[in-house]
mmCIF file of C-alpha atoms in Angstrom:
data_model
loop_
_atom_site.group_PDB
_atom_site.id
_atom_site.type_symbol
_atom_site.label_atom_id
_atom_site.label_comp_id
_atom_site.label_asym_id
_atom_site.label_seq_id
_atom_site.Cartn_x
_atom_site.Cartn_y
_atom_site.Cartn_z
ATOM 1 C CA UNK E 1 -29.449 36.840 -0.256
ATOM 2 C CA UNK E 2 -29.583 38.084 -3.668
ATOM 3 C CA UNK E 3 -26.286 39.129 -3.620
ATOM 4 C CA UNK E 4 -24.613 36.192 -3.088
ATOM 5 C CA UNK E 5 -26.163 34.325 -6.166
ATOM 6 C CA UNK E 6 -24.659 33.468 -9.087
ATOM 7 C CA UNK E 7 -26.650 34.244 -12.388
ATOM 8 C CA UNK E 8 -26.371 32.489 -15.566
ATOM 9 C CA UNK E 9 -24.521 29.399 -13.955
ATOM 10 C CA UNK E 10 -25.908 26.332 -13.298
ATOM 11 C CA UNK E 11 -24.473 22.988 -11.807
ATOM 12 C CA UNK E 12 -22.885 20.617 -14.574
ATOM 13 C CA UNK E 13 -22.733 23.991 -16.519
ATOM 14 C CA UNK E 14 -19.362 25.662 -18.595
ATOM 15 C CA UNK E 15 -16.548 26.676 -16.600
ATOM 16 C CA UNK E 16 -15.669 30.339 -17.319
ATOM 17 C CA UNK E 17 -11.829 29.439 -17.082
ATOM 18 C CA UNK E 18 -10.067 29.391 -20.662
ATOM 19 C CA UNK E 19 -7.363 27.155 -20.972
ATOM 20 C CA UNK E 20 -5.202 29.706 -23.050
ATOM 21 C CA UNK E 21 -1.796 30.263 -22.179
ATOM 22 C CA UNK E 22 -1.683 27.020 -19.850
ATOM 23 C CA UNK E 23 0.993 24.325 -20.642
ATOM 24 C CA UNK E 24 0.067 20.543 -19.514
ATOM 25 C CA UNK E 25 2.719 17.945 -18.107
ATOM 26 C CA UNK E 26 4.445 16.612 -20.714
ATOM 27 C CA UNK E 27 2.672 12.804 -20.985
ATOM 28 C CA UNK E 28 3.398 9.173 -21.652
ATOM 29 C CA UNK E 29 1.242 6.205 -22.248
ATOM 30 C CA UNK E 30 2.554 3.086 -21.124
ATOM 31 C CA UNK E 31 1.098 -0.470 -21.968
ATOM 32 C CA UNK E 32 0.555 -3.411 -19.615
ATOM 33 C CA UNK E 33 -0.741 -6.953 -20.540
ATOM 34 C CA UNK E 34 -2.242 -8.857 -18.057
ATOM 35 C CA UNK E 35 -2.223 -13.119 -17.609
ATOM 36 C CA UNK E 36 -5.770 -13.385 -19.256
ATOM 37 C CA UNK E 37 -4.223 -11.253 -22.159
ATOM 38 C CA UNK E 38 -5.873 -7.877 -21.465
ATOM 39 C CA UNK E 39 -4.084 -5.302 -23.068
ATOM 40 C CA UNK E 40 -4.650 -1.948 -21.736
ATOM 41 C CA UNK E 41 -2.530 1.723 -21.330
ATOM 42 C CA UNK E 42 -2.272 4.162 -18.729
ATOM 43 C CA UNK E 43 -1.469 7.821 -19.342
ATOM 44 C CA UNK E 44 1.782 8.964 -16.900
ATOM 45 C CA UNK E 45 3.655 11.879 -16.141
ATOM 46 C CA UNK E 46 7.146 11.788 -18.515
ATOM 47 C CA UNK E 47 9.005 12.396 -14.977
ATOM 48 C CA UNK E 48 6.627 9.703 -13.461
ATOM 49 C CA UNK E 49 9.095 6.224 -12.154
ATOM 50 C CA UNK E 50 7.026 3.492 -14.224
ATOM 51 C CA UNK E 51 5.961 0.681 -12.330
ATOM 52 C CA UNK E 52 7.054 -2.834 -13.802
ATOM 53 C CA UNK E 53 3.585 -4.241 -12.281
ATOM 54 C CA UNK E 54 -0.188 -2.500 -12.595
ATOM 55 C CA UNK E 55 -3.311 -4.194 -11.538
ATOM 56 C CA UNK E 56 -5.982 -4.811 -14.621
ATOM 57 C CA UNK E 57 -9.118 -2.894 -14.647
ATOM 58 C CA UNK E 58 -10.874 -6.053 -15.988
ATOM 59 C CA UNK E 59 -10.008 -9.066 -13.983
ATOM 60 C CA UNK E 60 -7.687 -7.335 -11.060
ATOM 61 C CA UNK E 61 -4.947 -9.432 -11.868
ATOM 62 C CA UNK E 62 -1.412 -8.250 -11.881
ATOM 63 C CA UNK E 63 -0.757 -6.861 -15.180
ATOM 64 C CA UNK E 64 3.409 -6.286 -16.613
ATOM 65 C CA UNK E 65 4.633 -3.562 -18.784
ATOM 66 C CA UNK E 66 4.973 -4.624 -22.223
ATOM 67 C CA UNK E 67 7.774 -2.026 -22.464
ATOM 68 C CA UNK E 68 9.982 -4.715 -21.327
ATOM 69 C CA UNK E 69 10.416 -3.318 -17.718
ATOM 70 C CA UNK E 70 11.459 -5.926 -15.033
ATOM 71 C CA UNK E 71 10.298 -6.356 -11.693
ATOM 72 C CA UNK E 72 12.707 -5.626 -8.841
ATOM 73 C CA UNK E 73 12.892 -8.309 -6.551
ATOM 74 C CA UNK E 74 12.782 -6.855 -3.148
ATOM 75 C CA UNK E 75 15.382 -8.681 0.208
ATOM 76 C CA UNK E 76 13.592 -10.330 2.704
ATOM 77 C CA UNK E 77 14.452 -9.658 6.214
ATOM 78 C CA UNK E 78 14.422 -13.462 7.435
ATOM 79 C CA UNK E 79 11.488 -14.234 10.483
ATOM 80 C CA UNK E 80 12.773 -13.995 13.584
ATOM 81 C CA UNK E 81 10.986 -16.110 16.231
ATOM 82 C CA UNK E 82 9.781 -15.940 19.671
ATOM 83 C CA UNK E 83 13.113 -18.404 20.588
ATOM 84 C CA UNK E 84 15.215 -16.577 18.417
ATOM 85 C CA UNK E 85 14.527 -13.063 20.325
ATOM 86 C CA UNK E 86 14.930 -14.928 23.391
ATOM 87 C CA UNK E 87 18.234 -16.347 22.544
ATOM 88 C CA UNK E 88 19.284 -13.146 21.848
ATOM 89 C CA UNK E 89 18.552 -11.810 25.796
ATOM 90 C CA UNK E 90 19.795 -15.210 27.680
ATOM 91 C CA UNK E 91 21.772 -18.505 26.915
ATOM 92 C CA UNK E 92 20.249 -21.795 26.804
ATOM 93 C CA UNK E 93 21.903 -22.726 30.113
ATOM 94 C CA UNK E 94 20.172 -19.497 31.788
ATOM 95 C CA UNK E 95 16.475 -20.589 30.257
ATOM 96 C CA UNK E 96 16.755 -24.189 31.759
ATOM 97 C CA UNK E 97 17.826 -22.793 35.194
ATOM 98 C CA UNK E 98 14.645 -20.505 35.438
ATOM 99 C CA UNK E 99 12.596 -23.329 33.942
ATOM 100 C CA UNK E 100 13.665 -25.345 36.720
ATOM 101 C CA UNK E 101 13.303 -22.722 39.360
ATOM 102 C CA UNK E 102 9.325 -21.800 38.013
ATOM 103 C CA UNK E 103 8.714 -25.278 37.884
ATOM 104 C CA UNK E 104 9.724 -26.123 41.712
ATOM 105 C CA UNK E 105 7.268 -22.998 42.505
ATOM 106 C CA UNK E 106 4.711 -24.004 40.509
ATOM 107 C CA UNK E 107 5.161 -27.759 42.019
ATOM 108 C CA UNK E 108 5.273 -25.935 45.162
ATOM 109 C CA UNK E 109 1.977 -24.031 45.202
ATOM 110 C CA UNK E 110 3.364 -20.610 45.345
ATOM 111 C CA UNK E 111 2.839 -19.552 41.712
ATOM 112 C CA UNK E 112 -0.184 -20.881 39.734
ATOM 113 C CA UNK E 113 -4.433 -21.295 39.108
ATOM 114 C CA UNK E 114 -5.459 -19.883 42.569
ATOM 115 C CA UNK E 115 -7.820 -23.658 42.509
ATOM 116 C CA UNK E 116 -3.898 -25.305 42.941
ATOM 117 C CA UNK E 117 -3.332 -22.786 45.741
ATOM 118 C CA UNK E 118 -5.953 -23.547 48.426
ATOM 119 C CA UNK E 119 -5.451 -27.385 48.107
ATOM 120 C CA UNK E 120 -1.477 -26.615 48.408
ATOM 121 C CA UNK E 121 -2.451 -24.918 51.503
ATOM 122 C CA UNK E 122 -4.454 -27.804 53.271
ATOM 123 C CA UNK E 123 -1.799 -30.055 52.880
ATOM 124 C CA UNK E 124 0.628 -27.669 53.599
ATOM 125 C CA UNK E 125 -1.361 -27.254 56.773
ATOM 126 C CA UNK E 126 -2.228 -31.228 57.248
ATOM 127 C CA UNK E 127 1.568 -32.103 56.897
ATOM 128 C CA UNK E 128 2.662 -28.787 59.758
#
């Protein structure tokens, strides 16, 4: 056990690593000013794409880079619809056929709440 123990260090103590001979990332600060006119910079990597938009550490609101950056305004695939996929696998003539042909079989008893079924049956039966 004693030979796996560390003298001399202690947690929250002085790392034994010297930063000699290490280069950092070259750095940028870049400013943002939020709606409520919070001012505030971030520290970014020089190679680092710079957002146009970062949220505020004060009030959370959406923040623009006073560097003048502009937002890109991203293309909106339009909503497609429940009819508009369906239009896309049958015509409208098709659709109101098989309407027609599910409604006779509901109308009929054969498809349907199983309650609908059993009184289709007795009359079925009552008019045979």
């Amino acid at each position: 056990m004693a030979e796996r123990t560390l003298r001399g260090a202690r947690l929250g103590g002085q790392s034994f690593e010297d930063e000699r001979g290490i280069e950092f990332a070259a750095r940028q600060q870049v400013g943002y000013r939020c709606p409520q006119a919070h001012e505030f910079e971030i520290t970014m990597s020089v190679e680092a794409e710079v957002p146009a938009v970062w949220e505020c550490p004060r009030c959370g609101a959406e923040a623009e880079s006073t560097s003048g950056i502009e937002r890109q305004v991203k293309a909106e695939k339009p909503v497609r619809t429940h009819w508009d996929m369906l239009l896309e696998r049958r015509s409208e003539k098709e659709l109101e056929e098989i309407l027609k042909e599910r409604l006779d079989l509901l109308r009929g008893g054969e498809i349907g709440p199983a309650h609908l079924h059993k009184a289709n049956a007795k009359r079925r039966q009552a008019k045979a």
